[in-house]
PDB file of C-alpha atoms and ligand atoms in Angstrom:
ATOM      1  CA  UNK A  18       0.000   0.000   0.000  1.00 43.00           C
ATOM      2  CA  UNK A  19       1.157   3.558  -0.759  1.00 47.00           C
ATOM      3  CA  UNK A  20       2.379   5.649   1.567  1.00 48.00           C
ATOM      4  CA  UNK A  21      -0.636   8.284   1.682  1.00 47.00           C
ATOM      5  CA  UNK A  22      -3.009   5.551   1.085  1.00 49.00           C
ATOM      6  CA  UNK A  23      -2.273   3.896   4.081  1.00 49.00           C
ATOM      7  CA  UNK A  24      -2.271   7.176   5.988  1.00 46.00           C
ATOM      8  CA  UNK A  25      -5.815   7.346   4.977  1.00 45.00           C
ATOM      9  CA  UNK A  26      -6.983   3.795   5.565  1.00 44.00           C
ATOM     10  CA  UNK A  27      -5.386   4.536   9.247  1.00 45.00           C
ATOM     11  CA  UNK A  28      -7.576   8.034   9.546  1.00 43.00           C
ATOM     12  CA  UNK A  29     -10.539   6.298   8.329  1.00 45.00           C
ATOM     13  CA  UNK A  30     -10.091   3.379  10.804  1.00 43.00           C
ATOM     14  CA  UNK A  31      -9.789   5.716  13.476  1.00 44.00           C
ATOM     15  CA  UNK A  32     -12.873   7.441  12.294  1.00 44.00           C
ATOM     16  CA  UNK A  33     -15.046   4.670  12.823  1.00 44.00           C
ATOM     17  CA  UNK A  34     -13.610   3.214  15.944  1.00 44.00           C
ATOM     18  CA  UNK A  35     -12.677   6.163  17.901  1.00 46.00           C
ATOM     19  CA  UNK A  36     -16.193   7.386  19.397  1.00 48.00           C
ATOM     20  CA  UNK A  37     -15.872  10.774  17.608  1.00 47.00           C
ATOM     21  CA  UNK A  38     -19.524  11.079  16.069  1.00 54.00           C
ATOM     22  CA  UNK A  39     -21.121  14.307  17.158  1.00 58.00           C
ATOM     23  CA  UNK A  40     -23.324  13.749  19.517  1.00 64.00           C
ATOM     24  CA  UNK A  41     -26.950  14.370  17.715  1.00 71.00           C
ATOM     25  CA  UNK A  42     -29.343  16.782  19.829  1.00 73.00           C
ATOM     26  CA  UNK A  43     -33.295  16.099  19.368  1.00 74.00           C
ATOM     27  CA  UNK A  44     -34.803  19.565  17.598  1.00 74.00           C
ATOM     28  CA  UNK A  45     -37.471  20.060  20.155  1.00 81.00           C
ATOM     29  CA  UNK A  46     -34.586  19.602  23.245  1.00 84.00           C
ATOM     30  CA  UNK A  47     -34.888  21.679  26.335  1.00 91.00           C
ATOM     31  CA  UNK A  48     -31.284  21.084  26.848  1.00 93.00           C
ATOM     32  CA  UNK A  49     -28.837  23.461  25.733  1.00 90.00           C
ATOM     33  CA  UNK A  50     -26.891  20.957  23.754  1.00 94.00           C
ATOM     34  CA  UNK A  51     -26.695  16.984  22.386  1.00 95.00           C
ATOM     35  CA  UNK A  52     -23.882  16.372  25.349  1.00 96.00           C
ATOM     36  CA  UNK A  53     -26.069  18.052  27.987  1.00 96.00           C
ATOM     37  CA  UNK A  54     -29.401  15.871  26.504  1.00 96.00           C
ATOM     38  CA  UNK A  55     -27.490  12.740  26.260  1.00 97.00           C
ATOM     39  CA  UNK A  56     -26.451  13.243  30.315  1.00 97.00           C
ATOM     40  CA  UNK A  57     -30.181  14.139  31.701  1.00 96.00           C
ATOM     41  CA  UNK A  58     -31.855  11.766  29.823  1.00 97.00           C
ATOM     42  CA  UNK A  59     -29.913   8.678  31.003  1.00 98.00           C
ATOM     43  CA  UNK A  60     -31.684   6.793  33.271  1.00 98.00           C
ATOM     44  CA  UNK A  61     -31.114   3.018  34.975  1.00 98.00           C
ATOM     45  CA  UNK A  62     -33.027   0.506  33.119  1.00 98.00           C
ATOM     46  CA  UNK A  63     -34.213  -2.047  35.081  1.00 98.00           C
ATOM     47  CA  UNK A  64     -36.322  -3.353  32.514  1.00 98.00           C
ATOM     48  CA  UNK A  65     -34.807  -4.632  29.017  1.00 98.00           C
ATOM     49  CA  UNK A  66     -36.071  -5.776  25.798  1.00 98.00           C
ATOM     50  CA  UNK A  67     -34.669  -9.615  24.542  1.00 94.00           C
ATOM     51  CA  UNK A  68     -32.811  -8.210  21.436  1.00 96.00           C
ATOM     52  CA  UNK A  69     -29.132  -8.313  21.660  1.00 97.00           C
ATOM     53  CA  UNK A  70     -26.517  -5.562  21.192  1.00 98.00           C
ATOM     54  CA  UNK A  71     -24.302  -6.259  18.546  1.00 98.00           C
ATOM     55  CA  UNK A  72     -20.470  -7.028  19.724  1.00 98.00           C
ATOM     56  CA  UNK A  73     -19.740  -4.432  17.243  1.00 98.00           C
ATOM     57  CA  UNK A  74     -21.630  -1.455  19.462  1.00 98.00           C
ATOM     58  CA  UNK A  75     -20.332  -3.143  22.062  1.00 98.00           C
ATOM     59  CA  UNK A  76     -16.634  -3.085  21.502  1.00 98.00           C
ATOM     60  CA  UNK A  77     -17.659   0.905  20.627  1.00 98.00           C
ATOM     61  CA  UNK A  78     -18.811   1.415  23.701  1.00 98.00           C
ATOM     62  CA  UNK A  79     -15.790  -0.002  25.751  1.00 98.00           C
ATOM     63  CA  UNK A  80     -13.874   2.398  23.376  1.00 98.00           C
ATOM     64  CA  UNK A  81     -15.341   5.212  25.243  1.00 98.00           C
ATOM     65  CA  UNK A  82     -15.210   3.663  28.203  1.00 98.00           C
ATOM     66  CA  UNK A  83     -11.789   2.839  28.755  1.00 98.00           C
ATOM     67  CA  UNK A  84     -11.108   6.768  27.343  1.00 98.00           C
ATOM     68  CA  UNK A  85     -11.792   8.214  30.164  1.00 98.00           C
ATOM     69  CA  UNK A  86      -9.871  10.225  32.308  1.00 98.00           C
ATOM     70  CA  UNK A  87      -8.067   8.058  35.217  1.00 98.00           C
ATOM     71  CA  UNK A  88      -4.889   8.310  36.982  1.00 98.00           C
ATOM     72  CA  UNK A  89      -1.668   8.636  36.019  1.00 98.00           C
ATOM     73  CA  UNK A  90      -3.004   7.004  33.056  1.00 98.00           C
ATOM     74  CA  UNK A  91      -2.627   3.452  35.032  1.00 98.00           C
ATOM     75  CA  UNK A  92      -6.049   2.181  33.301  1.00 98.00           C
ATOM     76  CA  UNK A  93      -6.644   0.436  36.747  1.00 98.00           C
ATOM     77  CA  UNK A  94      -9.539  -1.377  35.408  1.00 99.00           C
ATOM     78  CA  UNK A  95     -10.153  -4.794  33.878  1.00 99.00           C
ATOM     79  CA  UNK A  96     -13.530  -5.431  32.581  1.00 98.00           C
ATOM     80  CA  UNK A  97     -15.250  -8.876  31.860  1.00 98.00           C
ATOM     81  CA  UNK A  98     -18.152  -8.774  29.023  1.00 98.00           C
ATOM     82  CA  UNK A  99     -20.821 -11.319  29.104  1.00 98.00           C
ATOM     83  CA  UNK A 100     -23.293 -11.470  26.435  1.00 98.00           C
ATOM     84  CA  UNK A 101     -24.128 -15.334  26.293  1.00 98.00           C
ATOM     85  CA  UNK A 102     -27.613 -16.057  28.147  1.00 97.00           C
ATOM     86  CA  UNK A 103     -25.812 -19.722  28.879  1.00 98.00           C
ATOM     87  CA  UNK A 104     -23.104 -18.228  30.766  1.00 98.00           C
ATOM     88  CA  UNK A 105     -25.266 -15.416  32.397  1.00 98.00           C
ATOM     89  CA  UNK A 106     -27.700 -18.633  33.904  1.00 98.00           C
ATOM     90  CA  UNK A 107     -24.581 -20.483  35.073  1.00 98.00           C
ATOM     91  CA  UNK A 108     -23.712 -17.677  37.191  1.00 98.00           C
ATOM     92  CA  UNK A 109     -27.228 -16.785  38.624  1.00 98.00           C
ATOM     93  CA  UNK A 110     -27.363 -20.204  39.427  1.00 98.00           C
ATOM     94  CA  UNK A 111     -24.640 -19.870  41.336  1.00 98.00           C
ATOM     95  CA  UNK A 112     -25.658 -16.716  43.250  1.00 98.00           C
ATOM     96  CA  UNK A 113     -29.120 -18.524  43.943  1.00 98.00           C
ATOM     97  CA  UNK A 114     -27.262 -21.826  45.230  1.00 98.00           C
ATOM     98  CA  UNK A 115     -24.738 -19.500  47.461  1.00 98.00           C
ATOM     99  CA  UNK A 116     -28.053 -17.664  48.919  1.00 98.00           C
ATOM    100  CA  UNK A 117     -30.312 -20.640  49.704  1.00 98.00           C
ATOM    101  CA  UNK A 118     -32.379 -18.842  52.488  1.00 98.00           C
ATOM    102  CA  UNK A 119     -33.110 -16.423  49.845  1.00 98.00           C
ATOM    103  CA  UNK A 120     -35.413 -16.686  46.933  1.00 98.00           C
ATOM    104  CA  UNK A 121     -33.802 -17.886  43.895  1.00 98.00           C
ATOM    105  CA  UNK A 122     -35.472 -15.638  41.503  1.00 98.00           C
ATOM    106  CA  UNK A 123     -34.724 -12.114  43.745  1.00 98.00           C
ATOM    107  CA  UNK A 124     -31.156 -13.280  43.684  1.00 98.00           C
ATOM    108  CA  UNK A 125     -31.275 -13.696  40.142  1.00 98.00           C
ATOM    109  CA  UNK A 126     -33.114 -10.269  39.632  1.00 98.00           C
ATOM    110  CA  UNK A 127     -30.625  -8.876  40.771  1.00 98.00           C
ATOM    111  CA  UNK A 128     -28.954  -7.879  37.326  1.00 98.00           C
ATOM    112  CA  UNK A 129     -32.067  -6.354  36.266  1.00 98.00           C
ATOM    113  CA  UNK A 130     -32.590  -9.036  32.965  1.00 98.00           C
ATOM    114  CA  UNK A 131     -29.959  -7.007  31.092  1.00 98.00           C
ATOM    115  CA  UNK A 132     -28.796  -9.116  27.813  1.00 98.00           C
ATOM    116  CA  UNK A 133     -25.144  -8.012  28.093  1.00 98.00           C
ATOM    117  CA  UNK A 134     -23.583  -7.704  31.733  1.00 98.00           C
ATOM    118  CA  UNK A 135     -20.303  -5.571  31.920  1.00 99.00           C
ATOM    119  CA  UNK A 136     -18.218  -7.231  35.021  1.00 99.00           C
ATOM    120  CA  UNK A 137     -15.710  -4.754  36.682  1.00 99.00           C
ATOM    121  CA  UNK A 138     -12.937  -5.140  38.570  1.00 98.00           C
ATOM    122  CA  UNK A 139     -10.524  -2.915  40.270  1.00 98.00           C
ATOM    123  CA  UNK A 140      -6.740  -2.636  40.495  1.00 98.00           C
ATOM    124  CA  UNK A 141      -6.559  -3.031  44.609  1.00 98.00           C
ATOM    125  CA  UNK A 142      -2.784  -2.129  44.667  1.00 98.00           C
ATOM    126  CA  UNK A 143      -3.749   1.850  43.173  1.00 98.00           C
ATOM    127  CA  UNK A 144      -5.647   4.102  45.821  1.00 98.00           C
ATOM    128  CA  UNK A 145      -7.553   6.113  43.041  1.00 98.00           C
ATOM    129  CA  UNK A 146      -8.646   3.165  41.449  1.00 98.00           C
ATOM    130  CA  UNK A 147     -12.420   2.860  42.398  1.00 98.00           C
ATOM    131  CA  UNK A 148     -12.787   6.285  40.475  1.00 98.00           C
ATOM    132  CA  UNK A 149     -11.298   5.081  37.757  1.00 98.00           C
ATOM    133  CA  UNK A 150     -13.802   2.461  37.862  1.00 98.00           C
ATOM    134  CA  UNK A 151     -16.269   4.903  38.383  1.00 98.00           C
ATOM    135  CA  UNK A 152     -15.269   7.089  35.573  1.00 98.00           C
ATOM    136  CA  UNK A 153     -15.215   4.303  33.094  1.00 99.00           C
ATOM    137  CA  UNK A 154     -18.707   3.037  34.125  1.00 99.00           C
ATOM    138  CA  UNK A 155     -19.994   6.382  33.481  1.00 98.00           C
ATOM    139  CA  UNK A 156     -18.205   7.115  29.916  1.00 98.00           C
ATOM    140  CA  UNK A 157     -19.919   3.672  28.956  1.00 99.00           C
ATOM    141  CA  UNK A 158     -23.530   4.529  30.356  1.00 98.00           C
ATOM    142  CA  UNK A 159     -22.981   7.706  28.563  1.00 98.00           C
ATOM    143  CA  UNK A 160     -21.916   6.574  25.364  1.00 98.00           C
ATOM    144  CA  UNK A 161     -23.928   3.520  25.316  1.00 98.00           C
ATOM    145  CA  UNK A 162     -27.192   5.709  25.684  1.00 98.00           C
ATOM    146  CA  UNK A 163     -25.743   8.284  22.583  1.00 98.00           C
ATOM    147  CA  UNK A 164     -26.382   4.687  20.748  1.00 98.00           C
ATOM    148  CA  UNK A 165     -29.510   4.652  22.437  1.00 98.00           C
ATOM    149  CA  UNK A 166     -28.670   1.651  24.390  1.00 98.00           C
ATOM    150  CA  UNK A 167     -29.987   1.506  28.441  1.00 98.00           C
ATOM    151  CA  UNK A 168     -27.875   0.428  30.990  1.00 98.00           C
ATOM    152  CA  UNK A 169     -27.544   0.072  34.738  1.00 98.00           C
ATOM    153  CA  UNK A 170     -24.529   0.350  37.460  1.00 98.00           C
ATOM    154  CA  UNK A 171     -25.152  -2.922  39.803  1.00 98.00           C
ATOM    155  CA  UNK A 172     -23.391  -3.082  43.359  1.00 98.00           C
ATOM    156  CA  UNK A 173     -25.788  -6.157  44.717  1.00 98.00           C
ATOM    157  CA  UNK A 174     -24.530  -9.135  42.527  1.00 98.00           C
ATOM    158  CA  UNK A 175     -20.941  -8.335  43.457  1.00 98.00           C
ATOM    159  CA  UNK A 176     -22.366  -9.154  46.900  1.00 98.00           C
ATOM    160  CA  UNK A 177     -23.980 -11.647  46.156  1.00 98.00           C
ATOM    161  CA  UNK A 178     -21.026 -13.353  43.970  1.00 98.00           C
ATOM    162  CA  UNK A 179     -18.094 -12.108  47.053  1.00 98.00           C
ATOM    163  CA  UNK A 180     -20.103 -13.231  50.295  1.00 98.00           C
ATOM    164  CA  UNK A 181     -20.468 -17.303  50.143  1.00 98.00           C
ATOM    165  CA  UNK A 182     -18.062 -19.875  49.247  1.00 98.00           C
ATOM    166  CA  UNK A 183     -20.362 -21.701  46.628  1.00 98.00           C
ATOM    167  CA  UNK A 184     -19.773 -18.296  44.094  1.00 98.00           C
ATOM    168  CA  UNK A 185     -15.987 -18.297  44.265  1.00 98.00           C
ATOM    169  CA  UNK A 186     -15.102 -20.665  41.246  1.00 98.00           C
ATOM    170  CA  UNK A 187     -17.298 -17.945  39.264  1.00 98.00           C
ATOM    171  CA  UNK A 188     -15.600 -14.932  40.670  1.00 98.00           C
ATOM    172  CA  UNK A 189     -12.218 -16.824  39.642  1.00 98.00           C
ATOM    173  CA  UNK A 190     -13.838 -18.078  36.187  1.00 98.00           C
ATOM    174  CA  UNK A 191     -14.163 -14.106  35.350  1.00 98.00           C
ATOM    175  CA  UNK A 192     -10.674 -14.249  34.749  1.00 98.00           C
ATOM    176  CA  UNK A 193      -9.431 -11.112  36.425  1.00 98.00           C
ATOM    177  CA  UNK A 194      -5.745 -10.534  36.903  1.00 98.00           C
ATOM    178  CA  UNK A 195      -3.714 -10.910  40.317  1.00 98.00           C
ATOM    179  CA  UNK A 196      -3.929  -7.986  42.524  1.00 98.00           C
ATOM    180  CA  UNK A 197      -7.301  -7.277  40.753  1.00 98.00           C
ATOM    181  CA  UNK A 198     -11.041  -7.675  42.271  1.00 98.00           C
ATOM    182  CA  UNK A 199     -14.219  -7.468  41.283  1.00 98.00           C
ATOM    183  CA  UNK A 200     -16.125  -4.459  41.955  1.00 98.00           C
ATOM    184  CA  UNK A 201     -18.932  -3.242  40.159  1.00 98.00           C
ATOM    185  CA  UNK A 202     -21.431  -4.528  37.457  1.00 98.00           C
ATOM    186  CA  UNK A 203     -22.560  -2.751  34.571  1.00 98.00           C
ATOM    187  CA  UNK A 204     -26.045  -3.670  32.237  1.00 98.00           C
ATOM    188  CA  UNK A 205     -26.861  -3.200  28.828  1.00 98.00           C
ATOM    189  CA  UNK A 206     -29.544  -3.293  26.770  1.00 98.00           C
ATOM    190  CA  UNK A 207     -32.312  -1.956  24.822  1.00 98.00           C
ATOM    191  CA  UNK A 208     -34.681  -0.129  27.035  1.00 98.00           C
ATOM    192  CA  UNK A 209     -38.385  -1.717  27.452  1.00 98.00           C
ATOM    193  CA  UNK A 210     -39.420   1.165  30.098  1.00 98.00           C
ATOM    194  CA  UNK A 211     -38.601   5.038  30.516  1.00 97.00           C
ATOM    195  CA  UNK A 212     -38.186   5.770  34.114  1.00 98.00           C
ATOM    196  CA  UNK A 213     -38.749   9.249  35.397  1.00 96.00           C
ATOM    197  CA  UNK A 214     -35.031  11.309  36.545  1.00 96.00           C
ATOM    198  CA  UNK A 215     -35.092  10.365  40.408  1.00 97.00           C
ATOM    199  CA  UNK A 216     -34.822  13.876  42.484  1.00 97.00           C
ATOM    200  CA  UNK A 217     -31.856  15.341  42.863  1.00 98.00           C
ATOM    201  CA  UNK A 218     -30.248  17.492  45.827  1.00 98.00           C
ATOM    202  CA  UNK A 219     -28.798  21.045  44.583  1.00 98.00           C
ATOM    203  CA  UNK A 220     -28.313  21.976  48.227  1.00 98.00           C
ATOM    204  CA  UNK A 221     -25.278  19.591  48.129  1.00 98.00           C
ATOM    205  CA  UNK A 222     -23.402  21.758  45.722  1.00 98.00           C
ATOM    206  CA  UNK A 223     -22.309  25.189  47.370  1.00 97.00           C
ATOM    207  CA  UNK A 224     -20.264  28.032  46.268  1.00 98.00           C
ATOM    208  CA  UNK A 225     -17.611  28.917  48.575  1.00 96.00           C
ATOM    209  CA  UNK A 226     -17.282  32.671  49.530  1.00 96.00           C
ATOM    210  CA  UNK A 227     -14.543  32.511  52.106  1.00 96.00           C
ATOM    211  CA  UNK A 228     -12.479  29.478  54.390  1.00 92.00           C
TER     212      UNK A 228
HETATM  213  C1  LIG B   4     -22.367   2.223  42.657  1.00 58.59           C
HETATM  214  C2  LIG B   4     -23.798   2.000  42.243  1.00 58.59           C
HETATM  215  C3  LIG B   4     -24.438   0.822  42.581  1.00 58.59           C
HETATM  216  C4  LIG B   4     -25.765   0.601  42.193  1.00 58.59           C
HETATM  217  N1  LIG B   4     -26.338  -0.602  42.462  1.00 58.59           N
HETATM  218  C5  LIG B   4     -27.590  -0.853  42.031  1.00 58.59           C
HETATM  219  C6  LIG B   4     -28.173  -2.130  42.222  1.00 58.59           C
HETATM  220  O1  LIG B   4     -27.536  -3.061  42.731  1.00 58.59           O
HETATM  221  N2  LIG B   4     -29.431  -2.324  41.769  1.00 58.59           N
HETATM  222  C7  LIG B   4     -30.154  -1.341  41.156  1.00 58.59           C
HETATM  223  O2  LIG B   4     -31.296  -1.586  40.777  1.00 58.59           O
HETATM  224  N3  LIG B   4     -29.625  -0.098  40.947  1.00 58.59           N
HETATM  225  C8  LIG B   4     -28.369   0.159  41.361  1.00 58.59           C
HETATM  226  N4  LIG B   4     -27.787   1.394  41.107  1.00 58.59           N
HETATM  227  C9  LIG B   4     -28.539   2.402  40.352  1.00 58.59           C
HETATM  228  C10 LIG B   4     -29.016   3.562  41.263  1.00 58.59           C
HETATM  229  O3  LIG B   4     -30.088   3.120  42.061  1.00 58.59           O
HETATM  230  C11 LIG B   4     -29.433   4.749  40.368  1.00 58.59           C
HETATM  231  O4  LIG B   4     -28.324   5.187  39.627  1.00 58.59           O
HETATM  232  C12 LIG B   4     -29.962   5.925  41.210  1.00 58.59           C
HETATM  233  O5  LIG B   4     -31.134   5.578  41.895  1.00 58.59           O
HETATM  234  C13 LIG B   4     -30.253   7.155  40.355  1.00 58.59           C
HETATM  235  O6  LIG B   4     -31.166   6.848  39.305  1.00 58.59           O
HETATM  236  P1  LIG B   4     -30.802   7.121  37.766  1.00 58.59           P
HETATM  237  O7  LIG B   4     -29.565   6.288  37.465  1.00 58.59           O
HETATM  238  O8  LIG B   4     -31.982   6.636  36.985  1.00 58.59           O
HETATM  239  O9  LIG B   4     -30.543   8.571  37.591  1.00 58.59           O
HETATM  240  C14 LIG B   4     -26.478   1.612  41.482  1.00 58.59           C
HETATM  241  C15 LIG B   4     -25.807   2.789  41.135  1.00 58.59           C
HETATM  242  C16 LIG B   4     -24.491   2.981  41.489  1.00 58.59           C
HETATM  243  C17 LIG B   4     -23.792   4.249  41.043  1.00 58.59           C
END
């Protein structure tokens, strides 16, 4: 290939894998702009519809995700994608057998029927490394719902996978590196409801005037 030719073939690559689209505002918005719509519309979906998100808009997403801002650049996340309803059952079944005083089909509720399930874990030897997990999450709840694509943040099945014995070949079977643990779930999916925004608290944020 030519010099410039491959140049181009690079640029056009990038183009289409590098989350760069503008993000496209709805002409009736009340928001000031597509970025600003795309943030106050996302909502957790706890209710999905059965069609599957293409590995394609997947592995799109986790671009964005994995661009965001952490520190020192350390990437101090590993992330585990599951998108086969086979392996999703094995591992409710395992949460239900490791909670038998509990009913089998809360435990399993717990991921909220997403299709794809996003499992997160956390470099334990960086201190900053939760909010680098917390940054990435949000980058791909963000960018997942510019695609239109719902998703939730889930902190109950990494109890219920961490707090019995009968989960731990699962927890292992993720595959995370040493030093690394499992932290945080994320859904995905095509919405099948559109919850209200729950209320938020401005009172939290305050200007300063003097210390
Ligand atoms: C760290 C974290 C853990 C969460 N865990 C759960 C969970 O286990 N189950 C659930 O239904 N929602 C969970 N959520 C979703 C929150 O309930 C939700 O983000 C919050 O109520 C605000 O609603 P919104 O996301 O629709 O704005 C979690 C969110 C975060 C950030």
């Amino acid at each position: 290939m030519k010099p410039f030719r491959s140049i181009f073939f690079g640029l056009a690559l990038l183009a289409t894998t590098a989350c760069n689209q503008a993000p496209v505002q709805n002409s009736d918005s009340q928001y000031d702009n597509a970025v600003v719509e795309n943030i106050m519309t996302r909502r957790s979906i706890r209710k999905y519809k059965a069609e599957p998100v293409s590995r394609e808009l997947i592995n799109k997403i986790m671009e964005c995700g994995i661009n965001a801002p952490n520190g020192q650049n350390k990437q101090s996340w590993e992330v585990r994608v599951v998108d086969d309803p086979a392996v999703m059952d094995k591992i409710k079944d395992a949460m239900a057998a490791g909670h038998p005083n509990m009913d089998p089909e809360m435990v399993k509720g717990c991921f909220r029927g997403a299709p794809v399930m996003l499992f997160i874990a956390r470099d334990t030897g960086y201190q900053f490394s939760p909010y680098d997990c917390g940054l990435l999450s949000e980058n791909i709840m963000l960018s997942a719902w510019s695609y239109g694509v719902g998703s939730i943040c889930l902190g109950i099945p990494v109890r219920f996978l961490t707090d019995n014995d009968i989960c731990k070949p699962i927890v292992e079977g993720l595959g995370f590196s040493e030093g690394y643990e499992f932290c945080l779930c994320i859904g995905l999916g095509y919405p099948d409801e559109t919850p209200q925004a729950r209320p938020r608290d401005m009172g939290k944020v305050k200007f300063l005037e003097k210390i």
